[in-house]
Amino acid sequence: MNWNNPLAKRVLDLKPSPTLAVDAKAKALKAKGEDIVNLSAGEPDFDTPDHIKEAAISAIRDGFTKYTAVAGIVELREAIGKKLKRDYKIEYSIDEIVVSTGGKQGLFNCLQAIVDPGTEVIIPVPYWVSYPAMVELSGGKPVYLKTTQENGFAIDISKLESLITKKTRAIILNSPSNPTGAVYNEETLKGVAELAINKGFYIITDDIYDEIRFDGRSPENVLSFVPEAKEHVIIANGVSKTYSMTGWRIGYLAGPQPVIKAATKIQSQSTSNPNSIAQKAALAALTGPQDCVKEMVAAFKERRKFIVERLNAIDGIRCNMPEGAFYCFPNMSSFYGKSFNGKKIEGSLELADYLLEEAKIACVPGIAFGDDEFIRFSYATDIKVIEKGLDRLESALSRLE
Ligand SMILES: *Cc1c(COP(=O)(O)O)cnc(C)c1O
């Protein structure tokens, strides 16, 4: 081998997760004693509910500390099946469900299972940061479908149709969306499903925020409106966001049996079963009381109103009202071209850097999600912290000239 070039091309081409990079920079500044207002968090600020923790402690005490079935314990897959039946009115048997080490691993395995080198996966923009990298790692090519703030980041079905080729393997939907908070409506989902059935491709629906929506409706995805698309739909979900369990690493896929079998095979040769103790905790989360979810959603709803109203009150910011998740995604492009101390702000990266350096606010530049006009602010933090951040933001923006 060429010893001067010791890494695989695959990894040289891979970009590190930009959201984790911002987080690392903010944490480093904080460690140095800086008073950073962190509005970049990608996880709920609540503690994991006690009854879930207790289930994990019992699992340890009971010696539930060995390998489990690669696809996860049967009780957990049954509980997931029940949730999917309750929310989406679709039956999934346990061999149509695989539990993974986080929703992220589920998505990764799913793409490895269905994407061949040279095939294409359509990704609506703005997108969750990991989709393009995951598609590329599978050898596939991301094909970007731009959406606009004016249309509430909805998918234009005729535009989608124009991107479909013989190489199209899948489209990835994420509703409620990280970063925009947008929820796809019935018409959009029906349009996508009709194309998937007629042209023959998969819909990967990343439902990780399905319970965190503010219109009082229960979770919805494409199967809520087009159940006959089941053979085309792969659901990716998990307990991280709904139950404030990001560190436990439990997610799952549900879909056509051949896809689930293939994803399980990949898992069997890479990580094997997800953590046995965390599986018991996830089981308690799905089958236990759900008040914790309602309380969290109510808190997010209050903060959402506060942050979006404050943002829109600032001259030059335009922010849609998010319908779910815990992010808002304001258009800040009117500040591009302005300067501070002779340094020009060219785009979202420079603006986020300016806000971190000068206002001590951590946020994520829109470019990380494929749209440079925006900045993502997370409101998964205390309302007092949000207020302090918005005060600083207002003052820092007014100093630009
Ligand atoms: C957080 C998140 C996930 C998965 O999170 P895990 O912690 O791996 O379960 C998947 N998709 C989106 C859009 C997310 O924001």
Short mmCIF file of C-alpha atoms and ligand atoms in Angstrom, two decimals:
data_model
loop_
_atom_site.label_atom_id
_atom_site.label_comp_id
_atom_site.label_asym_id
_atom_site.label_seq_id
_atom_site.Cartn_x
_atom_site.Cartn_y
_atom_site.Cartn_z
CA MET A 1 0.00 0.00 0.00
CA ASN A 2 0.99 3.66 -0.30
CA TRP A 3 2.15 4.41 3.21
CA ASN A 4 1.89 8.18 2.65
CA ASN A 5 -1.83 7.82 2.07
CA PRO A 6 -2.97 5.59 4.92
CA LEU A 7 -6.73 6.23 4.96
CA ALA A 8 -9.57 4.97 2.79
CA LYS A 9 -11.01 7.34 0.19
CA ARG A 10 -14.44 6.77 1.73
CA VAL A 11 -13.35 8.41 4.94
CA LEU A 12 -11.29 11.16 3.28
CA ASP A 13 -14.44 12.21 1.41
CA LEU A 14 -16.54 12.12 4.59
CA LYS A 15 -17.36 15.38 6.36
CA PRO A 16 -17.60 15.29 10.16
CA SER A 17 -21.03 16.14 11.59
CA PRO A 18 -21.09 19.98 11.60
CA THR A 19 -23.64 20.17 14.41
CA LEU A 20 -21.36 18.18 16.68
CA ALA A 21 -18.49 20.48 15.66
CA VAL A 22 -20.39 23.61 16.80
CA ASP A 23 -21.25 21.85 20.01
CA ALA A 24 -17.59 20.97 20.61
CA LYS A 25 -16.48 24.59 20.03
CA ALA A 26 -19.16 25.92 22.39
CA LYS A 27 -18.21 23.36 25.04
CA ALA A 28 -14.53 24.28 24.73
CA LEU A 29 -15.35 27.97 25.27
CA LYS A 30 -17.54 27.05 28.22
CA ALA A 31 -14.73 24.98 29.73
CA LYS A 32 -12.53 28.08 29.52
CA GLY A 33 -15.05 29.84 31.75
CA GLU A 34 -16.97 31.75 29.05
CA ASP A 35 -20.68 32.26 29.73
CA ILE A 36 -22.09 30.63 26.59
CA VAL A 37 -25.81 30.53 25.86
CA ASN A 38 -26.19 27.24 24.07
CA LEU A 39 -28.98 27.27 21.48
CA SER A 40 -27.39 24.51 19.42
CA ALA A 41 -28.55 21.45 21.35
CA GLY A 42 -29.95 18.57 19.34
CA GLU A 43 -31.53 16.87 22.33
CA PRO A 44 -34.23 17.59 24.93
CA ASP A 45 -32.97 19.29 28.09
CA PHE A 46 -35.18 17.12 30.32
CA ASP A 47 -33.87 14.22 32.35
CA THR A 48 -34.88 10.69 31.36
CA PRO A 49 -38.06 9.93 33.38
CA ASP A 50 -37.51 7.95 36.59
CA HIS A 51 -39.61 4.91 35.70
CA ILE A 52 -37.40 4.40 32.64
CA LYS A 53 -34.20 4.65 34.66
CA GLU A 54 -35.62 2.21 37.21
CA ALA A 55 -36.28 -0.36 34.49
CA ALA A 56 -32.60 -0.16 33.49
CA ILE A 57 -31.43 -0.50 37.09
CA SER A 58 -33.64 -3.57 37.52
CA ALA A 59 -32.24 -5.02 34.30
CA ILE A 60 -28.72 -4.73 35.68
CA ARG A 61 -29.74 -6.20 39.04
CA ASP A 62 -31.50 -9.09 37.29
CA GLY A 63 -28.39 -9.83 35.28
CA PHE A 64 -29.95 -8.85 31.97
CA THR A 65 -26.46 -8.08 30.77
CA LYS A 66 -25.77 -10.57 28.00
CA TYR A 67 -26.16 -10.63 24.23
CA THR A 68 -29.75 -10.48 23.06
CA ALA A 69 -31.21 -11.36 19.67
CA VAL A 70 -29.45 -9.19 17.06
CA ALA A 71 -32.74 -7.51 16.09
CA GLY A 72 -33.63 -6.78 19.72
CA ILE A 73 -35.68 -8.54 22.38
CA VAL A 74 -39.10 -9.78 21.32
CA GLU A 75 -41.01 -7.77 23.99
CA LEU A 76 -39.46 -4.54 22.73
CA ARG A 77 -40.23 -5.32 19.10
CA GLU A 78 -43.80 -6.17 20.14
CA ALA A 79 -44.07 -2.86 21.99
CA ILE A 80 -42.80 -1.03 18.91
CA GLY A 81 -45.36 -2.91 16.81
CA LYS A 82 -48.10 -1.76 19.20
CA LYS A 83 -46.98 1.85 18.99
CA LEU A 84 -46.98 1.69 15.18
CA LYS A 85 -50.44 0.13 15.19
CA ARG A 86 -51.76 2.77 17.60
CA ASP A 87 -50.25 5.73 15.75
CA TYR A 88 -50.20 4.65 12.12
CA LYS A 89 -52.90 1.96 12.04
CA ILE A 90 -50.48 -0.46 10.35
CA GLU A 91 -49.64 -3.98 11.53
CA TYR A 92 -45.97 -4.86 11.80
CA SER A 93 -44.95 -8.33 12.89
CA ILE A 94 -41.74 -8.68 14.90
CA ASP A 95 -39.79 -9.85 11.86
CA GLU A 96 -40.63 -6.54 10.20
CA ILE A 97 -38.93 -4.60 13.03
CA VAL A 98 -35.25 -4.29 13.98
CA VAL A 99 -33.96 -2.42 17.03
CA SER A 100 -30.66 -0.58 16.60
CA THR A 101 -28.11 1.47 18.50
CA GLY A 102 -30.00 4.72 18.02
CA GLY A 103 -32.19 5.94 15.20
CA LYS A 104 -29.01 6.93 13.43
CA GLN A 105 -27.74 3.37 13.16
CA GLY A 106 -31.15 2.25 11.93
CA LEU A 107 -30.99 4.79 9.10
CA PHE A 108 -27.41 3.85 8.31
CA ASN A 109 -28.23 0.13 8.11
CA CYS A 110 -31.32 0.85 6.06
CA LEU A 111 -29.32 2.76 3.44
CA GLN A 112 -26.63 0.07 3.39
CA ALA A 113 -29.41 -2.45 2.80
CA ILE A 114 -31.13 -0.74 -0.16
CA VAL A 115 -28.62 1.53 -1.90
CA ASP A 116 -26.25 0.21 -4.57
CA PRO A 117 -23.25 2.20 -5.78
CA GLY A 118 -24.36 4.52 -8.56
CA THR A 119 -28.00 4.68 -7.46
CA GLU A 120 -29.69 7.83 -6.20
CA VAL A 121 -31.46 8.91 -3.04
CA ILE A 122 -33.57 12.06 -3.07
CA ILE A 123 -33.09 14.35 -0.07
CA PRO A 124 -35.31 17.39 0.45
CA VAL A 125 -33.35 20.52 1.45
CA PRO A 126 -32.97 21.67 4.23
CA TYR A 127 -32.03 18.19 5.43
CA TRP A 128 -30.79 16.54 8.60
CA VAL A 129 -26.99 16.71 8.48
CA SER A 130 -26.30 12.97 8.37
CA TYR A 131 -28.47 11.99 5.36
CA PRO A 132 -26.03 13.00 2.60
CA ALA A 133 -23.06 11.41 4.38
CA MET A 134 -24.99 8.18 4.99
CA VAL A 135 -26.06 7.97 1.35
CA GLU A 136 -22.47 8.58 0.21
CA LEU A 137 -21.12 5.92 2.57
CA SER A 138 -23.49 3.44 0.94
CA GLY A 139 -22.03 4.37 -2.46
CA GLY A 140 -25.19 6.19 -3.51
CA LYS A 141 -25.57 9.71 -4.81
CA PRO A 142 -27.66 12.27 -2.90
CA VAL A 143 -30.02 14.15 -5.20
CA TYR A 144 -31.20 17.38 -3.61
CA LEU A 145 -34.76 18.64 -3.77
CA LYS A 146 -34.91 22.29 -2.78
CA THR A 147 -37.86 23.55 -0.76
CA THR A 148 -38.64 27.15 0.17
CA GLN A 149 -39.49 29.01 3.32
CA GLU A 150 -42.37 30.74 1.51
CA ASN A 151 -44.02 27.33 0.93
CA GLY A 152 -43.42 26.20 4.48
CA PHE A 153 -40.60 23.90 3.27
CA ALA A 154 -43.20 21.67 1.61
CA ILE A 155 -42.20 19.30 -1.22
CA ASP A 156 -43.20 20.47 -4.69
CA ILE A 157 -44.49 17.21 -6.17
CA SER A 158 -43.84 18.13 -9.81
CA LYS A 159 -40.29 19.12 -8.91
CA LEU A 160 -39.88 15.78 -7.15
CA GLU A 161 -41.19 13.98 -10.21
CA SER A 162 -38.63 15.73 -12.41
CA LEU A 163 -35.79 14.37 -10.24
CA ILE A 164 -36.87 10.73 -10.44
CA THR A 165 -34.75 8.57 -12.74
CA LYS A 166 -34.25 4.83 -13.27
CA LYS A 167 -31.54 5.05 -10.62
CA THR A 168 -33.80 6.46 -7.89
CA ARG A 169 -33.86 4.08 -4.94
CA ALA A 170 -35.45 6.18 -2.21
CA ILE A 171 -36.51 9.51 -0.84
CA ILE A 172 -35.86 10.44 2.79
CA LEU A 173 -38.68 12.30 4.55
CA ASN A 174 -38.33 13.83 8.00
CA SER A 175 -41.52 15.24 9.47
CA PRO A 176 -41.55 17.05 11.89
CA SER A 177 -38.27 18.24 10.46
CA ASN A 178 -34.91 18.89 11.96
CA PRO A 179 -33.99 21.72 11.23
CA THR A 180 -37.16 23.50 10.02
CA GLY A 181 -39.83 22.13 12.37
CA ALA A 182 -42.12 21.77 9.34
CA VAL A 183 -44.68 18.96 9.13
CA TYR A 184 -45.70 17.54 5.73
CA ASN A 185 -49.42 17.70 5.07
CA GLU A 186 -51.69 15.01 3.70
CA GLU A 187 -51.55 16.29 0.13
CA THR A 188 -47.74 16.22 0.06
CA LEU A 189 -47.53 12.74 1.56
CA LYS A 190 -50.14 11.40 -0.88
CA GLY A 191 -48.20 12.91 -3.78
CA VAL A 192 -44.94 11.31 -2.66
CA ALA A 193 -46.60 7.94 -2.06
CA GLU A 194 -48.24 7.93 -5.49
CA LEU A 195 -44.88 8.53 -7.16
CA ALA A 196 -43.18 5.87 -5.03
CA ILE A 197 -45.79 3.30 -6.03
CA ASN A 198 -45.90 4.26 -9.72
CA LYS A 199 -42.18 4.70 -10.30
CA GLY A 200 -40.97 2.09 -7.81
CA PHE A 201 -38.82 3.46 -5.02
CA TYR A 202 -38.71 3.46 -1.23
CA ILE A 203 -39.86 6.17 1.13
CA ILE A 204 -37.67 6.28 4.20
CA THR A 205 -39.68 8.16 6.78
CA ASP A 206 -37.59 9.47 9.67
CA ASP A 207 -40.27 9.84 12.35
CA ILE A 208 -37.95 10.54 15.28
CA TYR A 209 -39.96 13.68 16.21
CA ASP A 210 -43.39 12.16 15.52
CA GLU A 211 -44.71 12.72 19.06
CA ILE A 212 -43.29 16.24 19.34
CA ARG A 213 -45.86 18.28 17.44
CA PHE A 214 -47.88 21.25 18.58
CA ASP A 215 -51.22 20.94 16.82
CA GLY A 216 -52.52 18.35 19.29
CA ARG A 217 -52.67 15.69 16.57
CA SER A 218 -51.22 12.25 17.12
CA PRO A 219 -48.22 11.12 15.07
CA GLU A 220 -48.69 10.97 11.30
CA ASN A 221 -46.55 9.75 8.44
CA VAL A 222 -47.15 8.74 4.85
CA LEU A 223 -48.86 5.49 5.92
CA SER A 224 -51.49 7.44 7.88
CA PHE A 225 -52.87 8.59 4.52
CA VAL A 226 -51.72 5.88 2.11
CA PRO A 227 -51.65 2.53 3.97
CA GLU A 228 -51.39 0.66 0.68
CA ALA A 229 -47.86 2.07 0.27
CA LYS A 230 -46.61 -0.18 3.10
CA GLU A 231 -44.28 -2.20 0.86
CA HIS A 232 -42.57 1.04 -0.19
CA VAL A 233 -42.19 2.58 3.25
CA ILE A 234 -39.39 2.11 5.77
CA ILE A 235 -40.02 3.75 9.13
CA ALA A 236 -37.02 4.95 11.13
CA ASN A 237 -37.74 6.01 14.69
CA GLY A 238 -36.45 5.67 18.23
CA VAL A 239 -36.82 6.72 21.83
CA SER A 240 -34.09 9.40 21.91
CA LYS A 241 -36.19 12.50 21.40
CA THR A 242 -39.63 11.45 22.66
CA TYR A 243 -38.40 10.16 26.02
CA SER A 244 -35.29 12.28 26.44
CA MET A 245 -33.11 9.19 26.01
CA THR A 246 -30.42 10.37 23.58
CA GLY A 247 -27.58 8.78 25.53
CA TRP A 248 -29.23 5.36 25.77
CA ARG A 249 -28.91 4.73 22.04
CA ILE A 250 -32.08 2.88 21.09
CA GLY A 251 -33.76 3.33 17.71
CA TYR A 252 -35.59 1.07 15.29
CA LEU A 253 -36.61 0.37 11.72
CA ALA A 254 -39.95 -1.06 10.60
CA GLY A 255 -40.57 -1.99 7.00
CA PRO A 256 -40.82 -4.74 4.39
CA GLN A 257 -39.39 -7.97 5.73
CA PRO A 258 -36.58 -8.35 3.14
CA VAL A 259 -35.28 -4.87 4.00
CA ILE A 260 -35.47 -5.53 7.74
CA LYS A 261 -33.75 -8.89 7.29
CA ALA A 262 -30.98 -7.25 5.29
CA ALA A 263 -30.54 -4.44 7.83
CA THR A 264 -30.40 -7.05 10.60
CA LYS A 265 -27.76 -8.99 8.70
CA ILE A 266 -25.61 -5.85 8.45
CA GLN A 267 -26.13 -5.24 12.14
CA SER A 268 -25.19 -8.85 12.93
CA GLN A 269 -21.79 -8.38 11.27
CA SER A 270 -21.08 -4.94 12.71
CA THR A 271 -22.51 -4.14 16.15
CA SER A 272 -24.78 -7.12 17.00
CA ASN A 273 -27.66 -6.39 19.35
CA PRO A 274 -28.24 -2.92 20.80
CA ASN A 275 -27.40 -2.56 24.50
CA SER A 276 -29.46 -5.06 26.53
CA ILE A 277 -30.06 -2.70 29.48
CA ALA A 278 -31.10 0.19 27.24
CA GLN A 279 -33.55 -2.16 25.48
CA LYS A 280 -35.29 -2.78 28.83
CA ALA A 281 -35.36 0.98 29.43
CA ALA A 282 -36.86 1.57 25.97
CA LEU A 283 -39.47 -1.10 26.69
CA ALA A 284 -40.46 0.79 29.87
CA ALA A 285 -40.58 4.03 27.88
CA LEU A 286 -42.93 2.64 25.24
CA THR A 287 -45.21 0.68 27.57
CA GLY A 288 -45.18 2.95 30.65
CA PRO A 289 -47.08 6.17 31.40
CA GLN A 290 -46.91 8.76 28.63
CA ASP A 291 -47.50 11.92 30.73
CA CYS A 292 -43.78 12.71 30.54
CA VAL A 293 -44.13 13.17 26.78
CA LYS A 294 -47.12 15.47 27.11
CA GLU A 295 -45.34 17.62 29.71
CA MET A 296 -42.27 17.96 27.54
CA VAL A 297 -44.29 18.87 24.46
CA ALA A 298 -46.20 21.51 26.47
CA ALA A 299 -42.91 23.07 27.59
CA PHE A 300 -41.57 23.10 24.03
CA LYS A 301 -44.77 24.71 22.82
CA GLU A 302 -44.45 27.61 25.25
CA ARG A 303 -40.79 28.16 24.37
CA ARG A 304 -41.52 27.96 20.66
CA LYS A 305 -43.97 30.83 20.85
CA PHE A 306 -41.54 32.89 22.87
CA ILE A 307 -38.49 32.38 20.64
CA VAL A 308 -40.30 32.78 17.32
CA GLU A 309 -42.04 35.99 18.41
CA ARG A 310 -38.77 37.44 19.67
CA LEU A 311 -36.94 36.46 16.47
CA ASN A 312 -39.58 37.94 14.18
CA ALA A 313 -39.55 41.17 16.20
CA ILE A 314 -35.93 41.72 15.12
CA ASP A 315 -35.59 43.73 11.92
CA GLY A 316 -34.17 41.54 9.14
CA ILE A 317 -35.20 38.14 10.56
CA ARG A 318 -37.96 36.01 9.04
CA CYS A 319 -38.95 32.86 10.89
CA ASN A 320 -41.73 30.38 10.15
CA MET A 321 -43.67 28.95 13.08
CA PRO A 322 -42.35 25.41 13.58
CA GLU A 323 -45.07 22.74 13.81
CA GLY A 324 -42.99 20.13 15.58
CA ALA A 325 -39.54 19.10 16.93
CA PHE A 326 -37.69 21.71 19.00
CA TYR A 327 -35.87 23.89 16.51
CA CYS A 328 -36.61 27.10 14.71
CA PHE A 329 -34.95 28.01 11.47
CA PRO A 330 -35.01 31.75 10.78
CA ASN A 331 -33.83 33.30 7.54
CA MET A 332 -30.95 35.60 8.52
CA SER A 333 -29.60 36.33 5.04
CA SER A 334 -30.42 40.03 5.28
CA PHE A 335 -27.37 40.36 7.56
CA TYR A 336 -25.00 38.92 4.97
CA GLY A 337 -22.73 41.57 3.48
CA LYS A 338 -22.63 43.48 6.76
CA SER A 339 -19.41 43.81 8.76
CA PHE A 340 -18.05 43.95 12.26
CA ASN A 341 -14.60 45.47 12.93
CA GLY A 342 -13.94 45.36 9.20
CA LYS A 343 -14.72 41.63 9.00
CA LYS A 344 -17.46 40.86 6.51
CA ILE A 345 -20.17 38.30 7.17
CA GLU A 346 -20.51 36.31 3.95
CA GLY A 347 -22.89 33.57 5.00
CA SER A 348 -24.30 31.39 7.78
CA LEU A 349 -20.89 30.06 8.87
CA GLU A 350 -19.47 33.54 9.47
CA LEU A 351 -22.70 34.68 11.13
CA ALA A 352 -22.73 31.69 13.52
CA ASP A 353 -19.06 32.31 14.28
CA TYR A 354 -19.73 35.99 14.92
CA LEU A 355 -22.59 35.12 17.26
CA LEU A 356 -20.40 32.67 19.17
CA GLU A 357 -17.42 35.03 19.45
CA GLU A 358 -19.21 38.32 20.02
CA ALA A 359 -22.54 37.39 21.60
CA LYS A 360 -21.52 34.09 23.20
CA ILE A 361 -24.48 32.31 21.62
CA ALA A 362 -23.99 28.84 20.16
CA CYS A 363 -26.21 28.07 17.16
CA VAL A 364 -25.87 26.00 14.00
CA PRO A 365 -25.24 27.58 10.57
CA GLY A 366 -27.86 26.70 7.95
CA ILE A 367 -25.17 25.52 5.53
CA ALA A 368 -24.89 22.40 7.68
CA PHE A 369 -28.45 21.58 6.59
CA GLY A 370 -27.85 22.57 2.96
CA ASP A 371 -29.29 26.09 3.06
CA ASP A 372 -26.96 28.98 3.73
CA GLU A 373 -29.69 31.60 4.26
CA PHE A 374 -30.68 30.22 7.65
CA ILE A 375 -29.48 29.64 11.20
CA ARG A 376 -30.85 26.87 13.43
CA PHE A 377 -31.73 27.75 17.01
CA SER A 378 -32.75 24.97 19.37
CA TYR A 379 -35.32 25.74 22.04
CA ALA A 380 -34.62 22.56 23.98
CA THR A 381 -33.37 24.67 26.83
CA ASP A 382 -34.79 26.72 29.69
CA ILE A 383 -36.91 29.73 28.67
CA LYS A 384 -34.71 32.03 30.80
CA VAL A 385 -31.68 30.88 28.80
CA ILE A 386 -33.56 31.50 25.56
CA GLU A 387 -34.45 35.00 26.75
CA LYS A 388 -30.84 35.78 27.59
CA GLY A 389 -29.74 34.44 24.21
CA LEU A 390 -32.28 36.54 22.34
CA ASP A 391 -31.23 39.69 24.22
CA ARG A 392 -27.65 39.04 23.20
CA LEU A 393 -28.64 38.21 19.64
CA GLU A 394 -30.57 41.44 19.25
CA SER A 395 -27.71 43.52 20.53
CA ALA A 396 -25.03 41.69 18.49
CA LEU A 397 -27.02 42.07 15.27
CA SER A 398 -27.51 45.78 15.89
CA ARG A 399 -23.71 46.18 16.09
CA LEU A 400 -23.28 44.96 12.49
CA GLU A 401 -22.91 47.66 9.90
C1 LIG B 1 -31.84 12.94 16.61
C2 LIG B 1 -32.20 12.52 15.24
C3 LIG B 1 -32.14 11.17 14.81
C4 LIG B 1 -31.65 9.98 15.58
O1 LIG B 1 -31.20 10.12 16.80
P1 LIG B 1 -30.62 8.90 17.64
O2 LIG B 1 -30.10 9.58 18.86
O3 LIG B 1 -29.58 8.23 16.84
O4 LIG B 1 -31.77 8.00 17.94
C5 LIG B 1 -32.59 10.87 13.55
N1 LIG B 1 -33.06 11.82 12.73
C6 LIG B 1 -33.12 13.10 13.09
C7 LIG B 1 -33.69 14.06 12.13
C8 LIG B 1 -32.69 13.50 14.34
O5 LIG B 1 -32.75 14.80 14.67
#
